[in-house]
PDB file of C-alpha atoms in Angstrom:
ATOM      1  CA  LEU F   1      10.185 -35.017  70.419  1.00 85.00           C
ATOM      2  CA  PRO F   2      10.311 -31.324  69.512  1.00 83.00           C
ATOM      3  CA  LEU F   3      13.473 -30.596  67.542  1.00 86.00           C
ATOM      4  CA  PRO F   4      15.376 -28.774  70.357  1.00 85.00           C
ATOM      5  CA  GLU F   5      14.748 -31.677  72.761  1.00 90.00           C
ATOM      6  CA  PHE F   6      15.664 -34.245  70.122  1.00 92.00           C
ATOM      7  CA  LEU F   7      18.960 -32.533  69.390  1.00 93.00           C
ATOM      8  CA  GLN F   8      19.659 -32.358  73.108  1.00 92.00           C
ATOM      9  CA  THR F   9      19.130 -36.122  73.497  1.00 95.00           C
ATOM     10  CA  GLN F  10      21.569 -36.638  70.621  1.00 94.00           C
ATOM     11  CA  GLN F  11      24.070 -34.296  72.281  1.00 94.00           C
ATOM     12  CA  THR F  12      23.995 -32.227  69.085  1.00 94.00           C
ATOM     13  CA  HIS F  13      24.169 -28.453  69.080  1.00 94.00           C
ATOM     14  CA  PRO F  14      21.695 -26.777  66.670  1.00 94.00           C
ATOM     15  CA  SER F  15      24.521 -24.795  65.067  1.00 94.00           C
ATOM     16  CA  SER F  16      26.145 -28.027  63.843  1.00 96.00           C
ATOM     17  CA  VAL F  17      23.160 -29.119  61.728  1.00 96.00           C
ATOM     18  CA  ARG F  18      23.939 -28.465  58.046  1.00 97.00           C
ATOM     19  CA  ALA F  19      21.166 -30.463  56.324  1.00 97.00           C
ATOM     20  CA  ILE F  20      17.636 -31.783  56.900  1.00 95.00           C
ATOM     21  CA  LEU F  21      16.047 -34.862  55.314  1.00 94.00           C
ATOM     22  CA  CYS F  22      12.278 -34.717  55.761  1.00 92.00           C
ATOM     23  CA  ASN F  23       8.859 -35.880  54.559  1.00 87.00           C
ATOM     24  CA  PRO F  24       5.311 -34.408  54.879  1.00 84.00           C
ATOM     25  CA  ARG F  25       4.946 -35.828  58.395  1.00 84.00           C
ATOM     26  CA  GLN F  26       7.880 -33.646  59.471  1.00 84.00           C
ATOM     27  CA  PRO F  27       7.049 -30.013  58.568  1.00 90.00           C
ATOM     28  CA  VAL F  28      10.067 -27.750  58.224  1.00 95.00           C
ATOM     29  CA  THR F  29       8.608 -24.492  59.500  1.00 95.00           C
ATOM     30  CA  ALA F  30      10.179 -21.054  59.718  1.00 95.00           C
ATOM     31  CA  ASP F  31      10.775 -21.660  63.437  1.00 94.00           C
ATOM     32  CA  VAL F  32      12.659 -24.870  62.684  1.00 94.00           C
ATOM     33  CA  ILE F  33      14.761 -23.133  60.024  1.00 96.00           C
ATOM     34  CA  ARG F  34      15.572 -20.193  62.273  1.00 95.00           C
ATOM     35  CA  SER F  35      16.646 -22.545  65.077  1.00 94.00           C
ATOM     36  CA  LEU F  36      19.394 -24.025  62.859  1.00 96.00           C
ATOM     37  CA  PRO F  37      21.792 -21.189  61.998  1.00 96.00           C
ATOM     38  CA  SER F  38      24.132 -23.354  59.859  1.00 97.00           C
ATOM     39  CA  LEU F  39      21.404 -25.023  57.801  1.00 97.00           C
ATOM     40  CA  GLY F  40      22.293 -25.047  54.103  1.00 97.00           C
ATOM     41  CA  ILE F  41      20.027 -27.629  52.466  1.00 97.00           C
ATOM     42  CA  VAL F  42      16.602 -29.197  53.027  1.00 97.00           C
ATOM     43  CA  ALA F  43      15.890 -32.420  51.126  1.00 95.00           C
ATOM     44  CA  THR F  44      12.478 -34.057  51.008  1.00 92.00           C
ATOM     45  CA  THR F  45      11.654 -37.599  49.927  1.00 86.00           C
ATOM     46  CA  THR F  46       8.569 -36.313  48.067  1.00 83.00           C
ATOM     47  CA  VAL F  47       7.939 -34.555  44.768  1.00 80.00           C
ATOM     48  CA  GLY F  48       6.112 -31.685  46.480  1.00 80.00           C
ATOM     49  CA  ALA F  49       7.603 -29.296  49.016  1.00 87.00           C
ATOM     50  CA  ASP F  50       4.468 -27.781  50.562  1.00 87.00           C
ATOM     51  CA  HIS F  51       5.541 -29.024  54.017  1.00 90.00           C
ATOM     52  CA  ILE F  52       8.652 -26.812  53.820  1.00 94.00           C
ATOM     53  CA  ASP F  53       8.618 -23.054  54.373  1.00 95.00           C
ATOM     54  CA  THR F  54      10.305 -22.369  51.051  1.00 93.00           C
ATOM     55  CA  ALA F  55       9.954 -18.596  51.443  1.00 94.00           C
ATOM     56  CA  GLU F  56      12.047 -18.685  54.614  1.00 96.00           C
ATOM     57  CA  CYS F  57      14.546 -20.969  52.875  1.00 97.00           C
ATOM     58  CA  ARG F  58      14.903 -18.489  50.014  1.00 96.00           C
ATOM     59  CA  ARG F  59      15.335 -15.641  52.471  1.00 96.00           C
ATOM     60  CA  ARG F  60      18.114 -17.542  54.225  1.00 96.00           C
ATOM     61  CA  GLY F  61      19.746 -18.825  51.030  1.00 96.00           C
ATOM     62  CA  ILE F  62      18.950 -22.460  51.909  1.00 97.00           C
ATOM     63  CA  GLN F  63      18.653 -24.885  48.996  1.00 97.00           C
ATOM     64  CA  VAL F  64      15.514 -27.061  48.787  1.00 96.00           C
ATOM     65  CA  VAL F  65      15.789 -30.371  46.955  1.00 94.00           C
ATOM     66  CA  THR F  66      12.936 -32.760  46.147  1.00 88.00           C
ATOM     67  CA  LEU F  67      13.842 -36.412  45.677  1.00 81.00           C
ATOM     68  CA  GLY F  68      10.448 -37.936  44.959  1.00 70.00           C
ATOM     69  CA  SER F  69      10.733 -38.173  41.165  1.00 74.00           C
ATOM     70  CA  GLN F  70      12.335 -41.598  41.559  1.00 81.00           C
ATOM     71  CA  PHE F  71       8.967 -42.828  42.858  1.00 85.00           C
ATOM     72  CA  ALA F  72       6.993 -41.420  39.903  1.00 91.00           C
ATOM     73  CA  PRO F  73       6.344 -44.848  38.307  1.00 94.00           C
ATOM     74  CA  ASP F  74       5.015 -46.211  41.606  1.00 94.00           C
ATOM     75  CA  VAL F  75       2.668 -43.245  42.089  1.00 94.00           C
ATOM     76  CA  ALA F  76       1.467 -43.626  38.500  1.00 97.00           C
ATOM     77  CA  ASP F  77       0.736 -47.309  39.130  1.00 98.00           C
ATOM     78  CA  MET F  78      -1.314 -46.296  42.164  1.00 97.00           C
ATOM     79  CA  ALA F  79      -3.272 -43.741  40.127  1.00 98.00           C
ATOM     80  CA  VAL F  80      -4.225 -46.345  37.523  1.00 98.00           C
ATOM     81  CA  ALA F  81      -5.034 -48.905  40.224  1.00 98.00           C
ATOM     82  CA  LEU F  82      -7.364 -46.452  41.972  1.00 98.00           C
ATOM     83  CA  LEU F  83      -9.060 -45.618  38.677  1.00 98.00           C
ATOM     84  CA  ILE F  84      -9.641 -49.281  37.837  1.00 97.00           C
ATOM     85  CA  ASP F  85     -10.913 -49.905  41.369  1.00 97.00           C
ATOM     86  CA  VAL F  86     -13.492 -47.116  41.101  1.00 97.00           C
ATOM     87  CA  MET F  87     -14.562 -47.919  37.532  1.00 96.00           C
ATOM     88  CA  PHE F  88     -15.028 -51.647  38.176  1.00 94.00           C
ATOM     89  CA  LYS F  89     -16.297 -51.097  41.758  1.00 93.00           C
ATOM     90  CA  ILE F  90     -13.814 -53.634  43.118  1.00 93.00           C
ATOM     91  CA  SER F  91     -13.456 -52.468  46.725  1.00 93.00           C
ATOM     92  CA  ALA F  92     -17.044 -51.152  46.809  1.00 90.00           C
ATOM     93  CA  GLY F  93     -18.313 -54.536  45.633  1.00 88.00           C
ATOM     94  CA  ASP F  94     -16.187 -56.264  48.242  1.00 89.00           C
ATOM     95  CA  ARG F  95     -17.689 -54.104  50.996  1.00 88.00           C
ATOM     96  CA  PHE F  96     -21.198 -54.725  49.657  1.00 84.00           C
ATOM     97  CA  ALA F  97     -20.713 -58.505  49.525  1.00 83.00           C
ATOM     98  CA  LYS F  98     -19.326 -58.672  53.057  1.00 83.00           C
ATOM     99  CA  LYS F  99     -22.179 -56.711  54.641  1.00 80.00           C
ATOM    100  CA  SER F 100     -24.990 -58.283  52.572  1.00 71.00           C
ATOM    101  CA  ILE F 101     -25.899 -61.761  53.811  1.00 65.00           C
ATOM    102  CA  HIS F 102     -28.983 -61.970  51.596  1.00 66.00           C
ATOM    103  CA  PHE F 103     -29.211 -59.888  48.461  1.00 59.00           C
ATOM    104  CA  LYS F 104     -30.952 -60.209  45.155  1.00 63.00           C
ATOM    105  CA  PRO F 105     -28.912 -61.049  42.048  1.00 63.00           C
ATOM    106  CA  TRP F 106     -27.665 -57.960  40.201  1.00 60.00           C
ATOM    107  CA  SER F 107     -28.748 -55.664  43.044  1.00 71.00           C
ATOM    108  CA  PHE F 108     -25.293 -54.087  43.029  1.00 76.00           C
ATOM    109  CA  PRO F 109     -24.674 -51.589  40.188  1.00 79.00           C
ATOM    110  CA  SER F 110     -22.242 -52.773  37.559  1.00 80.00           C
ATOM    111  CA  GLY F 111     -18.965 -51.096  36.728  1.00 84.00           C
ATOM    112  CA  SER F 112     -17.736 -49.933  33.354  1.00 87.00           C
ATOM    113  CA  LYS F 113     -14.708 -50.433  31.160  1.00 90.00           C
ATOM    114  CA  LEU F 114     -11.679 -48.151  31.139  1.00 94.00           C
ATOM    115  CA  GLY F 115     -10.895 -48.403  27.439  1.00 94.00           C
ATOM    116  CA  GLY F 116     -11.618 -45.305  25.400  1.00 95.00           C
ATOM    117  CA  LYS F 117     -12.348 -43.053  28.363  1.00 97.00           C
ATOM    118  CA  ARG F 118     -11.395 -39.366  28.159  1.00 98.00           C
ATOM    119  CA  VAL F 119      -8.859 -38.740  30.913  1.00 98.00           C
ATOM    120  CA  GLY F 120      -7.896 -35.245  32.004  1.00 98.00           C
ATOM    121  CA  ILE F 121      -4.596 -35.076  33.882  1.00 98.00           C
ATOM    122  CA  ILE F 122      -4.011 -32.045  36.091  1.00 98.00           C
ATOM    123  CA  GLY F 123      -0.246 -31.628  36.229  1.00 96.00           C
ATOM    124  CA  LEU F 124       1.606 -33.282  33.352  1.00 96.00           C
ATOM    125  CA  GLY F 125       4.981 -33.470  35.087  1.00 92.00           C
ATOM    126  CA  ARG F 126       6.962 -36.627  35.720  1.00 92.00           C
ATOM    127  CA  ILE F 127       4.115 -38.425  37.496  1.00 94.00           C
ATOM    128  CA  GLY F 128       1.433 -37.128  35.127  1.00 96.00           C
ATOM    129  CA  GLY F 129       3.498 -38.263  32.156  1.00 96.00           C
ATOM    130  CA  GLU F 130       3.873 -41.743  33.637  1.00 97.00           C
ATOM    131  CA  VAL F 131       0.107 -41.913  34.218  1.00 98.00           C
ATOM    132  CA  ALA F 132      -0.558 -40.859  30.617  1.00 98.00           C
ATOM    133  CA  LYS F 133       1.856 -43.494  29.293  1.00 97.00           C
ATOM    134  CA  ARG F 134       0.037 -46.232  31.192  1.00 98.00           C
ATOM    135  CA  LEU F 135      -3.439 -45.098  30.168  1.00 98.00           C
ATOM    136  CA  GLU F 136      -2.460 -44.960  26.495  1.00 97.00           C
ATOM    137  CA  ALA F 137      -2.244 -48.749  26.722  1.00 96.00           C
ATOM    138  CA  PHE F 138      -5.962 -48.751  27.607  1.00 96.00           C
ATOM    139  CA  ASP F 139      -6.736 -46.655  24.502  1.00 97.00           C
ATOM    140  CA  CYS F 140      -7.731 -43.730  26.698  1.00 98.00           C
ATOM    141  CA  ILE F 141      -7.924 -40.236  25.220  1.00 98.00           C
ATOM    142  CA  ILE F 142      -5.445 -38.113  27.173  1.00 98.00           C
ATOM    143  CA  MET F 143      -5.914 -34.390  27.867  1.00 98.00           C
ATOM    144  CA  TYR F 144      -4.183 -32.207  30.414  1.00 98.00           C
ATOM    145  CA  HIS F 145      -3.919 -28.952  32.329  1.00 98.00           C
ATOM    146  CA  SER F 146      -0.593 -27.558  33.548  1.00 96.00           C
ATOM    147  CA  ARG F 147       0.901 -24.161  34.253  1.00 92.00           C
ATOM    148  CA  ASN F 148       2.235 -24.153  30.691  1.00 93.00           C
ATOM    149  CA  LYS F 149       1.566 -26.072  27.509  1.00 95.00           C
ATOM    150  CA  ASN F 150       4.135 -28.777  26.829  1.00 93.00           C
ATOM    151  CA  PRO F 151       5.172 -28.592  23.156  1.00 93.00           C
ATOM    152  CA  SER F 152       6.747 -32.050  23.301  1.00 94.00           C
ATOM    153  CA  VAL F 153       3.432 -33.895  23.783  1.00 95.00           C
ATOM    154  CA  SER F 154       0.485 -34.267  21.437  1.00 96.00           C
ATOM    155  CA  TYR F 155      -2.207 -34.393  24.119  1.00 97.00           C
ATOM    156  CA  THR F 156      -4.874 -31.695  24.049  1.00 98.00           C
ATOM    157  CA  PHE F 157      -4.035 -28.847  26.430  1.00 98.00           C
ATOM    158  CA  TYR F 158      -6.639 -26.913  28.430  1.00 98.00           C
ATOM    159  CA  SER F 159      -5.652 -23.702  30.164  1.00 96.00           C
ATOM    160  CA  ASN F 160      -8.851 -23.839  32.243  1.00 96.00           C
ATOM    161  CA  VAL F 161      -9.631 -26.727  34.618  1.00 98.00           C
ATOM    162  CA  VAL F 162     -13.402 -26.331  34.209  1.00 98.00           C
ATOM    163  CA  ASP F 163     -13.072 -26.752  30.442  1.00 98.00           C
ATOM    164  CA  LEU F 164     -10.874 -29.809  30.987  1.00 98.00           C
ATOM    165  CA  ALA F 165     -13.470 -31.320  33.327  1.00 98.00           C
ATOM    166  CA  SER F 166     -16.309 -30.594  30.877  1.00 98.00           C
ATOM    167  CA  ASN F 167     -14.537 -32.671  28.229  1.00 98.00           C
ATOM    168  CA  SER F 168     -13.358 -35.506  30.485  1.00 98.00           C
ATOM    169  CA  ASP F 169     -14.779 -38.688  31.956  1.00 98.00           C
ATOM    170  CA  VAL F 170     -11.970 -38.856  34.507  1.00 98.00           C
ATOM    171  CA  LEU F 171      -9.788 -36.276  36.272  1.00 98.00           C
ATOM    172  CA  ILE F 172      -6.444 -37.404  37.716  1.00 98.00           C
ATOM    173  CA  LEU F 173      -4.621 -34.971  39.992  1.00 98.00           C
ATOM    174  CA  CYS F 174      -0.829 -35.151  39.834  1.00 96.00           C
ATOM    175  CA  CYS F 175       0.157 -31.525  40.443  1.00 94.00           C
ATOM    176  CA  PRO F 176       1.969 -30.079  43.477  1.00 90.00           C
ATOM    177  CA  LEU F 177       0.079 -28.195  46.176  1.00 90.00           C
ATOM    178  CA  THR F 178       0.667 -24.443  45.981  1.00 89.00           C
ATOM    179  CA  GLU F 179      -1.366 -21.331  46.738  1.00 90.00           C
ATOM    180  CA  GLN F 180      -2.561 -21.474  43.125  1.00 93.00           C
ATOM    181  CA  THR F 181      -3.538 -25.160  43.134  1.00 95.00           C
ATOM    182  CA  LYS F 182      -5.261 -25.405  46.524  1.00 96.00           C
ATOM    183  CA  TYR F 183      -8.844 -26.566  45.851  1.00 98.00           C
ATOM    184  CA  ILE F 184      -8.119 -26.540  42.121  1.00 98.00           C
ATOM    185  CA  VAL F 185     -10.918 -29.108  41.959  1.00 98.00           C
ATOM    186  CA  ASN F 186     -13.860 -27.242  43.498  1.00 98.00           C
ATOM    187  CA  LYS F 187     -17.618 -27.681  43.162  1.00 98.00           C
ATOM    188  CA  GLU F 188     -17.684 -25.939  39.768  1.00 98.00           C
ATOM    189  CA  VAL F 189     -15.119 -28.388  38.416  1.00 98.00           C
ATOM    190  CA  MET F 190     -16.986 -31.378  39.863  1.00 98.00           C
ATOM    191  CA  LEU F 191     -20.295 -30.285  38.354  1.00 98.00           C
ATOM    192  CA  ALA F 192     -18.545 -29.741  35.018  1.00 98.00           C
ATOM    193  CA  LEU F 193     -17.179 -33.295  35.237  1.00 98.00           C
ATOM    194  CA  GLY F 194     -20.741 -34.544  35.658  1.00 97.00           C
ATOM    195  CA  LYS F 195     -22.686 -37.490  37.026  1.00 96.00           C
ATOM    196  CA  GLY F 196     -20.557 -40.094  35.251  1.00 95.00           C
ATOM    197  CA  GLY F 197     -17.276 -38.482  36.239  1.00 97.00           C
ATOM    198  CA  ILE F 198     -14.511 -39.965  38.381  1.00 98.00           C
ATOM    199  CA  ILE F 199     -11.778 -38.134  40.285  1.00 98.00           C
ATOM    200  CA  VAL F 200      -8.441 -39.718  41.246  1.00 98.00           C
ATOM    201  CA  ASN F 201      -6.021 -37.856  43.497  1.00 98.00           C
ATOM    202  CA  VAL F 202      -2.404 -38.968  43.965  1.00 96.00           C
ATOM    203  CA  GLY F 203      -1.093 -35.442  44.594  1.00 93.00           C
ATOM    204  CA  ARG F 204      -2.038 -33.707  47.838  1.00 92.00           C
ATOM    205  CA  GLY F 205      -5.350 -33.834  49.694  1.00 95.00           C
ATOM    206  CA  ALA F 206      -5.956 -30.085  49.562  1.00 95.00           C
ATOM    207  CA  LEU F 207      -6.019 -30.091  45.760  1.00 97.00           C
ATOM    208  CA  ILE F 208      -9.701 -31.039  46.208  1.00 98.00           C
ATOM    209  CA  ASP F 209     -12.359 -29.245  48.223  1.00 98.00           C
ATOM    210  CA  GLU F 210     -13.176 -32.375  50.199  1.00 97.00           C
ATOM    211  CA  LYS F 211     -16.406 -31.065  51.775  1.00 97.00           C
ATOM    212  CA  GLU F 212     -17.814 -30.356  48.315  1.00 98.00           C
ATOM    213  CA  LEU F 213     -16.509 -33.703  47.081  1.00 98.00           C
ATOM    214  CA  VAL F 214     -18.449 -35.540  49.790  1.00 98.00           C
ATOM    215  CA  GLN F 215     -21.608 -33.596  48.949  1.00 98.00           C
ATOM    216  CA  CYS F 216     -21.253 -34.294  45.228  1.00 98.00           C
ATOM    217  CA  LEU F 217     -20.728 -38.006  45.898  1.00 97.00           C
ATOM    218  CA  MET F 218     -23.722 -38.218  48.232  1.00 97.00           C
ATOM    219  CA  LYS F 219     -25.981 -36.370  45.781  1.00 97.00           C
ATOM    220  CA  GLY F 220     -24.781 -38.423  42.818  1.00 96.00           C
ATOM    221  CA  GLU F 221     -23.401 -35.372  41.054  1.00 97.00           C
ATOM    222  CA  ILE F 222     -20.222 -37.303  40.286  1.00 97.00           C
ATOM    223  CA  ARG F 223     -19.811 -41.056  40.042  1.00 96.00           C
ATOM    224  CA  GLY F 224     -16.868 -41.796  42.279  1.00 96.00           C
ATOM    225  CA  ALA F 225     -13.439 -40.914  43.639  1.00 98.00           C
ATOM    226  CA  GLY F 226     -10.194 -42.782  44.239  1.00 98.00           C
ATOM    227  CA  LEU F 227      -8.138 -40.970  46.877  1.00 98.00           C
ATOM    228  CA  ASP F 228      -4.567 -41.798  47.816  1.00 95.00           C
ATOM    229  CA  VAL F 229      -4.301 -38.619  49.905  1.00 94.00           C
ATOM    230  CA  PHE F 230      -6.567 -36.548  52.175  1.00 94.00           C
ATOM    231  CA  GLU F 231      -6.469 -33.005  53.485  1.00 91.00           C
TER     232      GLU F 231
END
């Protein structure tokens, strides 16, 4: 139900609502915020807050709290799982086997190992750090791009995403979605990553220009993609 109708069914007056707990499926728009005159805090179960009109919250003096950092290890596990799936062609091989009643031996392209791969992480926050920690166990070479260089880590820092892609075998997106990061992985970045490159996205769908991603995959300009999220 729309919020006004929902509150009416709960016999709750909008002026009595002091807090909102939300997730990306429940956008907190400026209209929602303005309809709740006593609202003081908006909490989201995610790391990112792109589904909340933070500008309107700032204007109204409403605090925004993100709670998703507690799930960082789980998201990092998913990122590594997606990478292994793409590299070893696990789900692709499963689809191929199920639709191919008769096929020649070795007609399906083989996968490749993860060990020693150069992995560029876009967004070395809590989730990105957890991803890096896991991939170190695979002897991967970790590099990263963030808003600022982190002096507490020894990984190579790239201030430019294209340069990061040019020196990586894999790009893993862990950054929040903002005006600056929308389509941070565009066609130029994909072409810089190259034909053997793999992209994994556990951030937000709009971090990647999906139309260009599909074209690059179809033309073989990158090798594969593991997507936990879609625009």
